[in-house]
PDB file of C-alpha atoms in Angstrom:
ATOM      1  CA  ASP S 285     -33.941  53.619  38.572  1.00 65.00           C
ATOM      2  CA  ALA S 286     -35.238  56.631  36.705  1.00 65.00           C
ATOM      3  CA  MET S 287     -33.360  56.927  33.464  1.00 94.00           C
ATOM      4  CA  VAL S 288     -32.902  58.406  30.036  1.00 97.00           C
ATOM      5  CA  ILE S 289     -32.697  55.633  27.454  1.00 97.00           C
ATOM      6  CA  GLN S 290     -31.541  55.981  23.878  1.00 97.00           C
ATOM      7  CA  ASN S 291     -31.934  53.464  21.114  1.00 91.00           C
ATOM      8  CA  PRO S 292     -30.143  52.199  19.228  1.00 93.00           C
ATOM      9  CA  ARG S 293     -26.681  52.504  20.787  1.00 94.00           C
ATOM     10  CA  TYR S 294     -25.065  52.374  17.352  1.00 96.00           C
ATOM     11  CA  GLN S 295     -26.645  53.134  13.992  1.00 97.00           C
ATOM     12  CA  VAL S 296     -25.194  52.972  10.529  1.00 97.00           C
ATOM     13  CA  THR S 297     -27.095  54.493   7.639  1.00 96.00           C
ATOM     14  CA  GLN S 298     -26.344  55.252   4.029  1.00 97.00           C
ATOM     15  CA  PHE S 299     -25.948  58.708   2.609  1.00 97.00           C
ATOM     16  CA  GLY S 300     -29.401  60.139   1.972  1.00 97.00           C
ATOM     17  CA  LYS S 301     -31.304  57.339   3.723  1.00 97.00           C
ATOM     18  CA  PRO S 302     -33.644  58.658   6.434  1.00 97.00           C
ATOM     19  CA  VAL S 303     -32.918  57.602   9.985  1.00 97.00           C
ATOM     20  CA  THR S 304     -34.760  58.003  13.289  1.00 97.00           C
ATOM     21  CA  LEU S 305     -33.176  57.984  16.710  1.00 97.00           C
ATOM     22  CA  SER S 306     -35.281  57.509  19.802  1.00 97.00           C
ATOM     23  CA  CYS S 307     -35.127  58.646  23.393  1.00 98.00           C
ATOM     24  CA  SER S 308     -37.322  57.780  26.347  1.00 98.00           C
ATOM     25  CA  GLN S 309     -37.282  58.948  29.937  1.00 98.00           C
ATOM     26  CA  THR S 310     -38.778  57.752  33.192  1.00 96.00           C
ATOM     27  CA  LEU S 311     -37.885  60.958  35.069  1.00 94.00           C
ATOM     28  CA  ASN S 312     -41.107  62.741  34.092  1.00 93.00           C
ATOM     29  CA  HIS S 313     -39.067  65.796  33.166  1.00 94.00           C
ATOM     30  CA  ASN S 314     -40.669  68.665  31.280  1.00 94.00           C
ATOM     31  CA  VAL S 315     -37.733  69.436  29.018  1.00 94.00           C
ATOM     32  CA  MET S 316     -36.085  67.110  26.504  1.00 96.00           C
ATOM     33  CA  TYR S 317     -33.048  68.055  24.451  1.00 96.00           C
ATOM     34  CA  TRP S 318     -31.142  66.729  21.471  1.00 97.00           C
ATOM     35  CA  TYR S 319     -27.436  67.446  21.235  1.00 97.00           C
ATOM     36  CA  GLN S 320     -25.019  66.534  18.470  1.00 97.00           C
ATOM     37  CA  GLN S 321     -21.452  65.779  19.517  1.00 97.00           C
ATOM     38  CA  LYS S 322     -18.723  65.264  16.941  1.00 96.00           C
ATOM     39  CA  SER S 323     -15.389  63.748  17.782  1.00 93.00           C
ATOM     40  CA  SER S 324     -13.370  65.808  20.294  1.00 91.00           C
ATOM     41  CA  GLN S 325     -15.968  68.577  20.302  1.00 94.00           C
ATOM     42  CA  ALA S 326     -18.473  69.893  22.804  1.00 95.00           C
ATOM     43  CA  PRO S 327     -22.112  68.841  22.597  1.00 96.00           C
ATOM     44  CA  LYS S 328     -23.997  71.193  20.304  1.00 95.00           C
ATOM     45  CA  LEU S 329     -27.659  71.874  21.015  1.00 94.00           C
ATOM     46  CA  LEU S 330     -29.937  71.072  18.071  1.00 96.00           C
ATOM     47  CA  PHE S 331     -33.352  71.714  19.661  1.00 94.00           C
ATOM     48  CA  HIS S 332     -35.370  71.185  22.774  1.00 94.00           C
ATOM     49  CA  TYR S 333     -38.958  70.700  23.875  1.00 95.00           C
ATOM     50  CA  TYR S 334     -40.515  72.278  26.922  1.00 93.00           C
ATOM     51  CA  ASP S 335     -43.502  69.971  27.207  1.00 94.00           C
ATOM     52  CA  LYS S 336     -44.924  70.227  23.683  1.00 94.00           C
ATOM     53  CA  ASP S 337     -43.365  73.586  22.943  1.00 94.00           C
ATOM     54  CA  PHE S 338     -40.649  73.055  20.331  1.00 94.00           C
ATOM     55  CA  ASN S 339     -37.561  75.281  20.269  1.00 92.00           C
ATOM     56  CA  ASN S 340     -35.201  75.031  17.323  1.00 92.00           C
ATOM     57  CA  GLU S 341     -31.672  76.421  17.317  1.00 91.00           C
ATOM     58  CA  ALA S 342     -31.100  78.921  14.526  1.00 90.00           C
ATOM     59  CA  ASP S 343     -28.199  76.975  13.040  1.00 92.00           C
ATOM     60  CA  THR S 344     -29.796  73.524  13.170  1.00 95.00           C
ATOM     61  CA  PRO S 345     -30.075  72.252   9.579  1.00 94.00           C
ATOM     62  CA  ASP S 346     -33.580  71.782   8.164  1.00 94.00           C
ATOM     63  CA  ASN S 347     -32.564  68.187   7.564  1.00 94.00           C
ATOM     64  CA  PHE S 348     -33.024  67.591  11.300  1.00 97.00           C
ATOM     65  CA  GLN S 349     -36.524  67.268  12.710  1.00 97.00           C
ATOM     66  CA  SER S 350     -37.892  66.209  16.048  1.00 97.00           C
ATOM     67  CA  ARG S 351     -41.102  64.808  17.472  1.00 97.00           C
ATOM     68  CA  ARG S 352     -42.315  64.500  21.021  1.00 97.00           C
ATOM     69  CA  PRO S 353     -45.576  62.511  21.008  1.00 97.00           C
ATOM     70  CA  ASN S 354     -45.790  62.422  24.810  1.00 96.00           C
ATOM     71  CA  THR S 355     -43.826  63.339  27.948  1.00 95.00           C
ATOM     72  CA  SER S 356     -41.751  60.175  27.880  1.00 97.00           C
ATOM     73  CA  PHE S 357     -40.621  59.943  24.283  1.00 97.00           C
ATOM     74  CA  CYS S 358     -38.717  62.136  21.890  1.00 97.00           C
ATOM     75  CA  PHE S 359     -37.434  61.324  18.405  1.00 97.00           C
ATOM     76  CA  LEU S 360     -34.760  62.784  16.182  1.00 97.00           C
ATOM     77  CA  ASP S 361     -35.397  62.372  12.463  1.00 97.00           C
ATOM     78  CA  ILE S 362     -32.647  63.011   9.961  1.00 97.00           C
ATOM     79  CA  ARG S 363     -34.348  63.163   6.588  1.00 96.00           C
ATOM     80  CA  SER S 364     -31.356  62.943   4.271  1.00 96.00           C
ATOM     81  CA  PRO S 365     -28.199  62.243   6.233  1.00 97.00           C
ATOM     82  CA  GLY S 366     -24.922  63.505   4.873  1.00 96.00           C
ATOM     83  CA  LEU S 367     -21.439  62.296   5.703  1.00 96.00           C
ATOM     84  CA  GLY S 368     -21.012  65.325   7.953  1.00 96.00           C
ATOM     85  CA  ASP S 369     -23.854  64.105  10.172  1.00 97.00           C
ATOM     86  CA  THR S 370     -21.697  61.280  11.498  1.00 98.00           C
ATOM     87  CA  ALA S 371     -21.632  61.999  15.226  1.00 98.00           C
ATOM     88  CA  MET S 372     -22.826  60.983  18.651  1.00 98.00           C
ATOM     89  CA  TYR S 373     -26.414  62.143  19.285  1.00 98.00           C
ATOM     90  CA  LEU S 374     -27.209  62.766  22.908  1.00 98.00           C
ATOM     91  CA  CYS S 375     -30.662  63.057  24.384  1.00 98.00           C
ATOM     92  CA  ALA S 376     -31.021  64.841  27.710  1.00 97.00           C
ATOM     93  CA  THR S 377     -33.802  65.883  30.064  1.00 96.00           C
ATOM     94  CA  SER S 378     -34.268  68.459  32.784  1.00 94.00           C
ATOM     95  CA  ARG S 379     -37.051  69.311  35.191  1.00 90.00           C
ATOM     96  CA  GLY S 380     -37.637  72.697  33.645  1.00 81.00           C
ATOM     97  CA  ARG S 381     -39.679  74.005  36.550  1.00 71.00           C
ATOM     98  CA  VAL S 382     -36.559  75.688  37.834  1.00 70.00           C
ATOM     99  CA  MET S 383     -34.328  77.465  35.373  1.00 67.00           C
ATOM    100  CA  SER S 384     -30.920  75.851  35.161  1.00 74.00           C
ATOM    101  CA  SER S 385     -31.831  72.486  36.602  1.00 87.00           C
ATOM    102  CA  PRO S 386     -29.159  69.894  35.744  1.00 92.00           C
ATOM    103  CA  LEU S 387     -29.310  67.858  32.569  1.00 94.00           C
ATOM    104  CA  HIS S 388     -29.616  64.088  32.672  1.00 96.00           C
ATOM    105  CA  PHE S 389     -28.128  62.473  29.587  1.00 97.00           C
ATOM    106  CA  GLY S 390     -28.786  59.173  27.910  1.00 97.00           C
ATOM    107  CA  ASN S 391     -25.900  57.006  26.752  1.00 96.00           C
ATOM    108  CA  GLY S 392     -26.177  58.411  23.258  1.00 97.00           C
ATOM    109  CA  THR S 393     -26.567  56.956  19.781  1.00 97.00           C
ATOM    110  CA  ARG S 394     -23.421  56.863  17.708  1.00 97.00           C
ATOM    111  CA  LEU S 395     -24.510  57.457  14.115  1.00 98.00           C
ATOM    112  CA  THR S 396     -22.287  56.645  11.163  1.00 97.00           C
ATOM    113  CA  VAL S 397     -23.285  57.801   7.685  1.00 97.00           C
ATOM    114  CA  THR S 398     -21.586  55.889   4.882  1.00 96.00           C
TER     115      THR S 398
ATOM    116  CA  GLY N  24     -22.382  84.473  19.649  1.00 48.00           C
ATOM    117  CA  GLN N  25     -22.835  83.722  23.305  1.00 55.00           C
ATOM    118  CA  GLN N  26     -19.972  81.293  23.537  1.00 73.00           C
ATOM    119  CA  VAL N  27     -18.166  80.005  26.567  1.00 86.00           C
ATOM    120  CA  MET N  28     -14.456  79.408  26.154  1.00 91.00           C
ATOM    121  CA  GLN N  29     -12.452  76.945  28.150  1.00 96.00           C
ATOM    122  CA  ILE N  30      -8.706  76.681  28.584  1.00 96.00           C
ATOM    123  CA  PRO N  31      -6.625  74.691  28.242  1.00 97.00           C
ATOM    124  CA  GLN N  32      -7.958  72.463  25.485  1.00 96.00           C
ATOM    125  CA  TYR N  33      -5.850  69.547  26.732  1.00 96.00           C
ATOM    126  CA  GLN N  34      -3.928  68.847  29.913  1.00 97.00           C
ATOM    127  CA  HIS N  35      -1.668  65.866  30.419  1.00 97.00           C
ATOM    128  CA  VAL N  36      -0.537  65.397  34.033  1.00 97.00           C
ATOM    129  CA  GLN N  37       1.299  62.878  36.127  1.00 98.00           C
ATOM    130  CA  GLU N  38      -0.897  61.107  38.640  1.00 98.00           C
ATOM    131  CA  GLY N  39      -0.773  63.074  41.891  1.00 98.00           C
ATOM    132  CA  GLU N  40      -0.350  66.448  40.188  1.00 98.00           C
ATOM    133  CA  ASP N  41      -3.014  69.117  40.362  1.00 98.00           C
ATOM    134  CA  PHE N  42      -5.201  70.201  37.447  1.00 98.00           C
ATOM    135  CA  THR N  43      -7.196  73.330  36.720  1.00 98.00           C
ATOM    136  CA  THR N  44      -9.543  74.250  33.897  1.00 98.00           C
ATOM    137  CA  TYR N  45     -10.898  77.741  33.331  1.00 98.00           C
ATOM    138  CA  CYS N  46     -14.152  78.831  31.793  1.00 97.00           C
ATOM    139  CA  ASN N  47     -14.642  82.376  30.477  1.00 95.00           C
ATOM    140  CA  SER N  48     -17.683  84.191  29.189  1.00 93.00           C
ATOM    141  CA  SER N  49     -17.947  87.559  27.509  1.00 90.00           C
ATOM    142  CA  THR N  50     -21.290  88.140  29.208  1.00 90.00           C
ATOM    143  CA  THR N  51     -22.403  87.944  32.822  1.00 92.00           C
ATOM    144  CA  LEU N  52     -23.681  84.503  33.705  1.00 91.00           C
ATOM    145  CA  SER N  53     -26.726  83.836  35.851  1.00 89.00           C
ATOM    146  CA  ASN N  54     -25.173  80.551  36.872  1.00 91.00           C
ATOM    147  CA  ILE N  55     -22.795  77.921  35.570  1.00 95.00           C
ATOM    148  CA  GLN N  56     -22.818  74.152  35.562  1.00 96.00           C
ATOM    149  CA  TRP N  57     -19.932  71.693  35.285  1.00 98.00           C
ATOM    150  CA  TYR N  58     -20.041  68.285  33.651  1.00 98.00           C
ATOM    151  CA  LYS N  59     -17.587  65.415  33.251  1.00 98.00           C
ATOM    152  CA  GLN N  60     -17.569  63.130  30.229  1.00 98.00           C
ATOM    153  CA  ARG N  61     -15.520  59.960  30.422  1.00 97.00           C
ATOM    154  CA  PRO N  62     -14.065  58.585  27.173  1.00 95.00           C
ATOM    155  CA  GLY N  63     -16.886  56.890  25.274  1.00 92.00           C
ATOM    156  CA  GLY N  64     -19.441  58.086  27.804  1.00 95.00           C
ATOM    157  CA  HIS N  65     -21.997  60.832  28.159  1.00 97.00           C
ATOM    158  CA  PRO N  66     -21.756  64.099  30.126  1.00 97.00           C
ATOM    159  CA  VAL N  67     -22.525  63.718  33.814  1.00 97.00           C
ATOM    160  CA  PHE N  68     -23.550  66.667  35.952  1.00 97.00           C
ATOM    161  CA  LEU N  69     -21.062  67.607  38.662  1.00 98.00           C
ATOM    162  CA  ILE N  70     -22.208  70.884  40.189  1.00 97.00           C
ATOM    163  CA  GLN N  71     -23.947  74.202  39.688  1.00 95.00           C
ATOM    164  CA  LEU N  72     -22.683  77.598  40.883  1.00 95.00           C
ATOM    165  CA  VAL N  73     -25.058  80.514  41.271  1.00 93.00           C
ATOM    166  CA  LYS N  74     -23.643  83.175  43.575  1.00 95.00           C
ATOM    167  CA  SER N  75     -20.896  85.663  42.840  1.00 96.00           C
ATOM    168  CA  GLY N  76     -17.610  84.447  44.323  1.00 97.00           C
ATOM    169  CA  GLU N  77     -19.104  81.078  45.249  1.00 97.00           C
ATOM    170  CA  VAL N  78     -16.742  78.217  46.074  1.00 98.00           C
ATOM    171  CA  LYS N  79     -17.916  74.623  46.343  1.00 98.00           C
ATOM    172  CA  LYS N  80     -15.947  71.480  47.047  1.00 98.00           C
ATOM    173  CA  GLN N  81     -16.539  67.853  46.204  1.00 97.00           C
ATOM    174  CA  LYS N  82     -13.749  65.760  47.735  1.00 97.00           C
ATOM    175  CA  ARG N  83     -10.689  66.629  45.613  1.00 98.00           C
ATOM    176  CA  LEU N  84     -12.642  68.934  43.270  1.00 98.00           C
ATOM    177  CA  THR N  85     -12.976  72.656  43.976  1.00 98.00           C
ATOM    178  CA  PHE N  86     -15.293  74.820  41.892  1.00 98.00           C
ATOM    179  CA  GLN N  87     -15.226  78.619  41.861  1.00 98.00           C
ATOM    180  CA  PHE N  88     -17.467  81.255  40.354  1.00 97.00           C
ATOM    181  CA  GLY N  89     -15.878  84.625  39.691  1.00 97.00           C
ATOM    182  CA  GLU N  90     -16.902  87.777  41.498  1.00 96.00           C
ATOM    183  CA  ALA N  91     -18.129  89.295  38.234  1.00 95.00           C
ATOM    184  CA  LYS N  92     -19.891  86.040  37.291  1.00 95.00           C
ATOM    185  CA  LYS N  93     -18.055  85.933  33.982  1.00 95.00           C
ATOM    186  CA  ASN N  94     -15.640  83.133  34.738  1.00 96.00           C
ATOM    187  CA  SER N  95     -15.390  79.899  36.615  1.00 98.00           C
ATOM    188  CA  SER N  96     -12.767  77.306  37.402  1.00 98.00           C
ATOM    189  CA  LEU N  97     -12.512  73.668  38.355  1.00 98.00           C
ATOM    190  CA  HIS N  98      -9.457  72.547  40.302  1.00 98.00           C
ATOM    191  CA  ILE N  99      -8.597  68.925  41.004  1.00 98.00           C
ATOM    192  CA  THR N 100      -6.091  68.232  43.755  1.00 98.00           C
ATOM    193  CA  ALA N 101      -3.800  65.208  43.424  1.00 98.00           C
ATOM    194  CA  THR N 102      -5.271  63.768  40.238  1.00 98.00           C
ATOM    195  CA  GLN N 103      -6.021  60.076  39.917  1.00 98.00           C
ATOM    196  CA  THR N 104      -6.452  57.941  36.810  1.00 97.00           C
ATOM    197  CA  THR N 105     -10.190  57.909  37.500  1.00 97.00           C
ATOM    198  CA  ASP N 106     -10.234  61.668  36.823  1.00 98.00           C
ATOM    199  CA  VAL N 107      -9.517  61.076  33.129  1.00 98.00           C
ATOM    200  CA  GLY N 108     -12.138  62.614  30.865  1.00 98.00           C
ATOM    201  CA  THR N 109     -13.315  65.880  29.396  1.00 98.00           C
ATOM    202  CA  TYR N 110     -14.604  68.569  31.709  1.00 98.00           C
ATOM    203  CA  PHE N 111     -17.198  70.970  30.349  1.00 97.00           C
ATOM    204  CA  CYS N 112     -18.626  74.102  31.809  1.00 97.00           C
ATOM    205  CA  ALA N 113     -22.084  75.006  30.588  1.00 95.00           C
ATOM    206  CA  LYS N 114     -24.164  78.160  30.697  1.00 92.00           C
ATOM    207  CA  ASP N 115     -27.852  78.638  30.248  1.00 82.00           C
ATOM    208  CA  ASN N 116     -30.006  81.453  29.012  1.00 69.00           C
ATOM    209  CA  SER N 117     -33.577  82.299  29.820  1.00 64.00           C
ATOM    210  CA  SER N 118     -35.053  79.614  27.615  1.00 71.00           C
ATOM    211  CA  TYR N 119     -33.891  76.428  29.338  1.00 79.00           C
ATOM    212  CA  LYS N 120     -31.095  76.026  26.803  1.00 85.00           C
ATOM    213  CA  LEU N 121     -27.775  74.809  28.117  1.00 89.00           C
ATOM    214  CA  ILE N 122     -24.768  75.759  25.995  1.00 89.00           C
ATOM    215  CA  PHE N 123     -21.555  73.866  26.576  1.00 93.00           C
ATOM    216  CA  GLY N 124     -18.078  75.303  26.686  1.00 94.00           C
ATOM    217  CA  SER N 125     -15.374  73.925  24.448  1.00 94.00           C
ATOM    218  CA  GLY N 126     -14.159  71.504  27.138  1.00 96.00           C
ATOM    219  CA  THR N 127     -10.815  70.555  28.635  1.00 97.00           C
ATOM    220  CA  ARG N 128      -9.581  67.040  28.087  1.00 97.00           C
ATOM    221  CA  LEU N 129      -7.623  65.659  31.037  1.00 98.00           C
ATOM    222  CA  LEU N 130      -5.191  62.795  30.612  1.00 97.00           C
ATOM    223  CA  VAL N 131      -3.469  61.309  33.663  1.00 97.00           C
ATOM    224  CA  ARG N 132      -0.242  59.303  33.465  1.00 95.00           C
ATOM    225  CA  PRO N 133      -0.172  56.542  36.083  1.00 93.00           C
TER     226      PRO N 133
END
């Protein structure tokens, strides 16, 4: 089955220690997204790629970076995690050829910063 | 900002009772999507509404888009324990960004 896969499922990192979360997709979708979801809150968009075109949200901290080396993979790098970055990180994809096509989410990576 | 508000924040119902969540925008929406997130899970797409006044049904779920395209609702008839989760509406803009509403968490007492 075509899927969005996130690794790892759980990640613990120390304050200030860089961490990378990964996402892969077999849907061949043009658009890949990273959302941050804190406990009992809505997913918050950090950035998205339309193919190789990177789009950053204005309020996404500089601490958060992303890479998309090819259609299938996208990475979220947190350069110096703070305690406030503890959250679920959700990767999602959409076709992008049609505005408003549905998002397909991965299972998420639950990040804990200690 | 271009936020989408949802009410109520929480709803606790007895199994068999109905449930409704409302989504309101200060600006006219081109379309709206609805997602369900089970506890510990990820958001799963339910439906998209595009036309003014549109009504769509999925079994016990009824989705409506307001005539002015500024609000939407999700109604569940005769809730079941499998309906437990958080329901989000989501709006997009012209740049393929999908912004989620604040969500309504549904709890169902068996």
